[in-house]
Coordinates of C-alpha atoms and ligand atoms in Angstrom, one line a residue:
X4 CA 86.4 113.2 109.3
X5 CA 83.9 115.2 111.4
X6 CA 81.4 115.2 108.0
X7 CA 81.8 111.6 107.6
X8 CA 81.4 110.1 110.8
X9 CA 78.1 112.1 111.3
X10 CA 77.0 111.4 107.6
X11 CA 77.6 107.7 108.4
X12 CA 75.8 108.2 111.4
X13 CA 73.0 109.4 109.9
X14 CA 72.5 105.7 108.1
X15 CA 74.1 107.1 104.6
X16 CA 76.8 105.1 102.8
X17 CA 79.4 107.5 102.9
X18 CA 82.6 106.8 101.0
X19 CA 86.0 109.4 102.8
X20 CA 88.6 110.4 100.0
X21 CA 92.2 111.3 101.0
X22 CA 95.1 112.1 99.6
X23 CA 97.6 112.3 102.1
X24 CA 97.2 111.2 105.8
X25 CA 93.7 111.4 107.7
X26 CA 93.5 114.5 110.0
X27 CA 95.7 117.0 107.1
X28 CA 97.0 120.0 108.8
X29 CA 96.7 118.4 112.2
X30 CA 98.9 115.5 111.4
X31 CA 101.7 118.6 110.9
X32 CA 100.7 120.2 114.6
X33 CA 103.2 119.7 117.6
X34 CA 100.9 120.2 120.0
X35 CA 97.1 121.3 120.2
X36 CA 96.3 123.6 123.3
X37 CA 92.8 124.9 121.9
X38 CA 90.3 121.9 120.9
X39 CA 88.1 121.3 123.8
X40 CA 88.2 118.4 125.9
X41 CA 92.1 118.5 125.5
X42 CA 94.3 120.6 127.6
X43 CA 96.6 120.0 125.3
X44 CA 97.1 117.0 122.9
X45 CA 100.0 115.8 120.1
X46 CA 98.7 116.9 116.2
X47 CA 98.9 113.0 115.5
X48 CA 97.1 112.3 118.2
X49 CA 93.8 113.8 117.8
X50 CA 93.8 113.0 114.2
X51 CA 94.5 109.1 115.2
X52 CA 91.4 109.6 117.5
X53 CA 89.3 111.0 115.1
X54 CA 90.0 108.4 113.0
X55 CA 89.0 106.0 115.2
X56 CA 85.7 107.4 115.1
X57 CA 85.3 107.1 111.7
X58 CA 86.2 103.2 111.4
X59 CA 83.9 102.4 113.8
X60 CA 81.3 104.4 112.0
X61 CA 81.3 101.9 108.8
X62 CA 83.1 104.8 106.3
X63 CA 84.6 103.4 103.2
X64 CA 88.0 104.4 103.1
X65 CA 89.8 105.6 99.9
X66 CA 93.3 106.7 99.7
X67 CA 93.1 108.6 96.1
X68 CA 93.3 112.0 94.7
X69 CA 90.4 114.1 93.6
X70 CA 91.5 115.9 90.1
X71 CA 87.4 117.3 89.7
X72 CA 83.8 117.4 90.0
X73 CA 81.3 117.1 87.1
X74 CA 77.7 117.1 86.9
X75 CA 75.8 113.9 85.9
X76 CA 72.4 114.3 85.7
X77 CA 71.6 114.7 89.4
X78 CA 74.4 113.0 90.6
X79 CA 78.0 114.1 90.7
X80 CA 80.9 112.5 89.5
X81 CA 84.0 112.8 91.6
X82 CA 87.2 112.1 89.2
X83 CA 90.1 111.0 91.2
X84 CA 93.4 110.2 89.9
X85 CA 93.3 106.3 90.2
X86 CA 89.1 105.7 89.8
X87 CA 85.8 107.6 89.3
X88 CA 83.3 107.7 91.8
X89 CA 79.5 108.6 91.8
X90 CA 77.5 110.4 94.7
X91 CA 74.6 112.0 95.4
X92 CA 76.2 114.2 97.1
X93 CA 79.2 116.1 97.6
X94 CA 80.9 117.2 101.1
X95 CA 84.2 118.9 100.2
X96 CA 87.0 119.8 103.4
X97 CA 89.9 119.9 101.5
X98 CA 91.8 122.5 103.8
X99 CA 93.8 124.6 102.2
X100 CA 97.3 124.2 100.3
X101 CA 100.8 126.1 102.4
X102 CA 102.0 129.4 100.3
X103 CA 105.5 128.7 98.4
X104 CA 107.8 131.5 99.0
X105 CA 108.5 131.5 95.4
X106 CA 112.2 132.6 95.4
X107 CA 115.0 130.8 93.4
X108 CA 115.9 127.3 94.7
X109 CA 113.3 126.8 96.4
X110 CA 112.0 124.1 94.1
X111 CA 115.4 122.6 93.6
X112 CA 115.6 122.3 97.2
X113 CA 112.2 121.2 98.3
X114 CA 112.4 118.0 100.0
X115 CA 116.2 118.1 100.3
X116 CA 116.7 121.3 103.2
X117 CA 113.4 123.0 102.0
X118 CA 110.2 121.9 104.1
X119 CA 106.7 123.2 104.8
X120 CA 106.5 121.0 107.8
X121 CA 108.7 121.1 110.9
X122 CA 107.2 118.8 112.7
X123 CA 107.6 116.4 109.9
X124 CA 110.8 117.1 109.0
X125 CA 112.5 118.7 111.9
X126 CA 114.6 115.4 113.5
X127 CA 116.2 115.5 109.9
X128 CA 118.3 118.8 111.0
X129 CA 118.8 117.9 114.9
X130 CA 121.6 119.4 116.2
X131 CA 122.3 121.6 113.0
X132 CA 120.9 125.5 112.3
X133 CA 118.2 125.9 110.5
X134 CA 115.5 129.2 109.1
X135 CA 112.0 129.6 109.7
X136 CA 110.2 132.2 107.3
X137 CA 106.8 134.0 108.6
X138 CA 106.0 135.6 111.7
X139 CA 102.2 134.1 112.3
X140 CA 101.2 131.3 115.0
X141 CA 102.7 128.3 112.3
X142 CA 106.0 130.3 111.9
X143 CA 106.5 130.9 115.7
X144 CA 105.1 127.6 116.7
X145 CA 107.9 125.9 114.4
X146 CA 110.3 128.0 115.6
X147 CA 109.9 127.0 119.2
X148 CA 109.7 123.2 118.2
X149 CA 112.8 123.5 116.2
X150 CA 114.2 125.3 119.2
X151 CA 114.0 122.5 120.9
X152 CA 115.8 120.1 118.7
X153 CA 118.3 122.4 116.7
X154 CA 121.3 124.2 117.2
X155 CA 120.1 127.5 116.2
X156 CA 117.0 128.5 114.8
X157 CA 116.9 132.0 112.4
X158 CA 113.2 133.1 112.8
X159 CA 112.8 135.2 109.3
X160 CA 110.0 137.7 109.2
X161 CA 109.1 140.6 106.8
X162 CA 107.6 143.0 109.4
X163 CA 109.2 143.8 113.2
X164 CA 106.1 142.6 114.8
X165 CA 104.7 138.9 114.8
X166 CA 101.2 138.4 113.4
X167 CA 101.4 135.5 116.0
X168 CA 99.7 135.4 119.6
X169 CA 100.9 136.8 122.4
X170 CA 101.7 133.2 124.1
X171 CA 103.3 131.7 121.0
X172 CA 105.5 135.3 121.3
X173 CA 106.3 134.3 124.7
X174 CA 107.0 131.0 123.8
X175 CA 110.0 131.7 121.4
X176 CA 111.6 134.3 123.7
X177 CA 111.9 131.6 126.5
X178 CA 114.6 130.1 123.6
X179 CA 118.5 131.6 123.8
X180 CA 119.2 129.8 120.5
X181 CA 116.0 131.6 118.5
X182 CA 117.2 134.5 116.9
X183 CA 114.8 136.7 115.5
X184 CA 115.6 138.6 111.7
X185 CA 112.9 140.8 111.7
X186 CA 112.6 143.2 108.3
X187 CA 113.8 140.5 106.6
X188 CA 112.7 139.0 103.4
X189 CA 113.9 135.3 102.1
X190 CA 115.6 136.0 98.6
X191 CA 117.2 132.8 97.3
X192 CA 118.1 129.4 98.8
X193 CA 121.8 128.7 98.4
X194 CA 123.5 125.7 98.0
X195 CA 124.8 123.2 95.4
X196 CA 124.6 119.4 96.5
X197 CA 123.0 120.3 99.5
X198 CA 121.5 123.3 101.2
X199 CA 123.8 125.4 102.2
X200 CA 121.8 128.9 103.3
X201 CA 119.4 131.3 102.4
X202 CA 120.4 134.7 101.3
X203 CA 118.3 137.4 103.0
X204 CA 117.2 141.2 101.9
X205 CA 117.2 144.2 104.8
X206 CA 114.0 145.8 103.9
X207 CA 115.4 149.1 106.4
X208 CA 119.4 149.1 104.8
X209 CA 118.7 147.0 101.2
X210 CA 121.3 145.2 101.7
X211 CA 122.0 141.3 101.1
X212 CA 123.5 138.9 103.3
X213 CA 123.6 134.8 103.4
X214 CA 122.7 133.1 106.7
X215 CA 124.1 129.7 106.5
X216 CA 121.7 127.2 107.5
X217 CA 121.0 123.2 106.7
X218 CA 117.6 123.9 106.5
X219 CA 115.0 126.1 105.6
X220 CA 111.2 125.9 106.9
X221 CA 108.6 127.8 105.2
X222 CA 105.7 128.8 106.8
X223 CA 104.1 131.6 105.2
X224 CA 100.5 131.2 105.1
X225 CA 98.1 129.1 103.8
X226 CA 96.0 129.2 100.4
X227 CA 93.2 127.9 98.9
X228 CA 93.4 124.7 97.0
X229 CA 90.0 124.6 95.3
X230 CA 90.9 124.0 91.5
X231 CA 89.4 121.2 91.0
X232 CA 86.0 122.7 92.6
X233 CA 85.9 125.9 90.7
X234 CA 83.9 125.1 87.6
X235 CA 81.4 123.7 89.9
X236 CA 80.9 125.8 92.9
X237 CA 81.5 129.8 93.3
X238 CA 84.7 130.5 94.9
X239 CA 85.8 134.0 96.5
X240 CA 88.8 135.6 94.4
X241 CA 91.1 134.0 96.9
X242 CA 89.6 130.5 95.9
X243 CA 87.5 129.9 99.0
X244 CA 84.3 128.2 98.5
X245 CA 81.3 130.4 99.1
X246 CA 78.9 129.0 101.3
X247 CA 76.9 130.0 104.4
X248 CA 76.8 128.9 107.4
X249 CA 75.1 125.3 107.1
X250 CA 77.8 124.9 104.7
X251 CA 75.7 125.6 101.7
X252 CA 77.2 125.9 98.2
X253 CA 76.4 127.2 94.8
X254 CA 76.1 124.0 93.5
X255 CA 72.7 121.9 94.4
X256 CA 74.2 119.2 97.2
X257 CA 77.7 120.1 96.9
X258 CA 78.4 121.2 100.2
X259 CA 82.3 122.9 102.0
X260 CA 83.3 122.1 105.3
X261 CA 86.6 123.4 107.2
X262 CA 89.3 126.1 105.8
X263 CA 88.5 125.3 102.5
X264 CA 85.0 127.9 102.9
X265 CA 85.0 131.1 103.0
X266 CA 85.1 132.0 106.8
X267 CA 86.7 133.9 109.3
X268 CA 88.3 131.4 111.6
X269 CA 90.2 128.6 110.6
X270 CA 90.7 126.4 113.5
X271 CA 90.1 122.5 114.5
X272 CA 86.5 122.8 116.1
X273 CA 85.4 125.2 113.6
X274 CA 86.2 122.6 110.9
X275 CA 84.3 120.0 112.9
X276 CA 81.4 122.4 113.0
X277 CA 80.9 122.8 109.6
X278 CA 81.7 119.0 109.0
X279 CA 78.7 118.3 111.3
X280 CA 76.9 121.2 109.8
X281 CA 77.4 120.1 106.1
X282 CA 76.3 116.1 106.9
X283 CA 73.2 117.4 108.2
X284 CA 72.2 119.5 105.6
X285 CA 73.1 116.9 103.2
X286 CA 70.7 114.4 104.9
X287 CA 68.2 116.8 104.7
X288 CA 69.2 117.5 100.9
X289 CA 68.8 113.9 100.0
X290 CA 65.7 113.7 102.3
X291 CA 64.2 116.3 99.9
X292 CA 64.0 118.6 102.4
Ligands
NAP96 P1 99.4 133.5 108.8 O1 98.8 133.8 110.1 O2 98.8 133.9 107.5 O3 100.9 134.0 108.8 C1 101.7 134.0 107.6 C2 103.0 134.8 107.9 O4 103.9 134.7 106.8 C3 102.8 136.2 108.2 O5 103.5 136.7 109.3 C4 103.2 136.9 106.9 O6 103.7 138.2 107.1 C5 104.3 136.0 106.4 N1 104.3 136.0 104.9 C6 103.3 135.8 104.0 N2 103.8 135.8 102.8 C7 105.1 136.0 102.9 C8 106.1 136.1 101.9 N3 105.9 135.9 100.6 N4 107.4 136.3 102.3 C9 107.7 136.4 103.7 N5 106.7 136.3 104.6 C10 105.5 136.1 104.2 O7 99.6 131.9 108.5 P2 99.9 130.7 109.6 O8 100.8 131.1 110.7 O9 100.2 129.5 108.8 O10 98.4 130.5 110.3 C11 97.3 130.2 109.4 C12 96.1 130.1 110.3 O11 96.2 129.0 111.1 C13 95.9 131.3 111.2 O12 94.5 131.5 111.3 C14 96.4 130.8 112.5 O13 95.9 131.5 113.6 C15 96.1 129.4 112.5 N6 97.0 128.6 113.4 C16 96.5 128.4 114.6 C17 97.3 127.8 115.5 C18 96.8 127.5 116.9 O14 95.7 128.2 117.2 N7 97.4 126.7 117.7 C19 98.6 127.3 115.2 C20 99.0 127.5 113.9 C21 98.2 128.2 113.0 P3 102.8 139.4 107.6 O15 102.6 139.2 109.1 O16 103.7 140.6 107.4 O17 101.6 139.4 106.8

């Protein structure tokens, strides 16, 4: 949004494509206690402000989903799902895609007790118990919203210490209904119907146990989700776009904003940055400059 609104700014005719809602992994945030300006503001929030910004800046607005990008001539073609579109230039902050725990039912149960998003789904299991897998500032920060809504909250994690910060440590120990499985690892979702647990591996003892649960939140990390940008633009062999700072790519005016680059850290205002970073070089790449 950040890439568009200064793009359009900038007097070019700048055309936004989405997939899903406008402001991505935002939208998914409870609460945001580190974008300046904000002591602390609602995921939905920010993103609904941003947005604002970019109506008001004249961007065309198209809900469809980019498959690839192909040369043409000069030009690049952007090949969506519903239409094709042409551009002179390319500005890609795609984010990144959530890990799959990739255990048995987890497909079978995805949408119906499995969920990547607890602030999306989380009223759905009000009042019942539910898992959270990971131990990083997602897993804990889901933990503590759930804590607030569920009965009981298993908080899942590999290691016995959080990868998390301090305060979102603090946080979940402030909860007598958070109980913490630590040397854990998720082995199969149970259930038939509906979800009915997940079973659990000791990594100290080996041995196997089933929690019963309603629900099961993954939160695992985050991966790139660049196939459809690969053939045109090197990526790292994690499949982040390799760019340098002004958001530079590979590819002659196909530029990478946000978590979708290869960079160190992913957060809100470094995603504006770049966005602000990778419009300006792009006006000065269509300015011949
Ligand atoms: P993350 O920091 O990569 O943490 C992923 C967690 O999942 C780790 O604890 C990891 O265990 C565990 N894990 C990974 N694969 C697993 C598997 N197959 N089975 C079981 N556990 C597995 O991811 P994140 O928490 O989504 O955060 C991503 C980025 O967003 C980070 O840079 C984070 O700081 C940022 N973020 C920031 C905020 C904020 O500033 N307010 C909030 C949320 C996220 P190990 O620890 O053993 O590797």
């Amino acid at each position: 949004m950040t890439a568009a609104i200064y793009a359009a700014d900038a007097g070019l005719s700048v055309r936004l494509i989405e997939k899903g809602m406008y402001g991505g992994q935002m939208t998914t945030t409870d609460r945001i206690e580190n974008y300046p300006g904000f002591k602390e503001i609602a995921g939905w929030e920010l993103s609904q402000r941003m947005f604002e910004c970019v109506t008001a800046s004249g961007v065309s607005l198209t809900s469809d989903n980019v498959l690839s990008l192909e040369r043409s001539g000069t030009n690049y073609k952007v090949i969506c799902q519903k239409e094709t579109y042409e551009a002179n230039a390319v500005i890609i902050a795609n984010g990144v895609a959530r890990r799959k725990l990739d255990i048995p039912g987890e497909k079978e149960f995805a949408g119906r007790g499995v969920s990547y998003c607890a602030v999306c789904d989380g009223n759905f299991f009000r009042g019942r118990d539910v898992a959270v897998i990971g131990g990083g500032n997602s897993a804990l920060e889901d933990a503590a919203y759930l804590g607030g809504i569920c009965n009981r909250v298993f908080l899942i994690h590999r290691r016995d210490e959080f990868r998390a910060d301090e305060k979102y440590v603090r946080a979940i120990n402030s909860f007598d209904n958070i109980e913490r499985v630590t040397s854990h690892v998720p082995v199969r979702i149970v259930g038939n119907e509906t979800l009915t647990g997940i079973e659990v591996r000791d990594l100290k003892t080996d041995s196997v146990r089933t929690i019963p649960v309603s629900g099961v939140f993954a939160a695992t990390g985050l991966i790139s989700d660049n196939n459809a940008f690969a053939g045109i633009v090197n990526v790292t062999d994690e499949g982040y776009i390799v760019s340098d700072e002004n958001c530079v790519t590979s590819a002659p005016g196909v530029f990478a904003a946000g978590d979708t680059r290869q960079k160190k850290l992913r957060q809100i205002v470094t995603a504006c940055a770049d966005g602000a970073s990778a419009a300006k070089r792009a006006l000065e790449y269509l300015n011949g400059v």
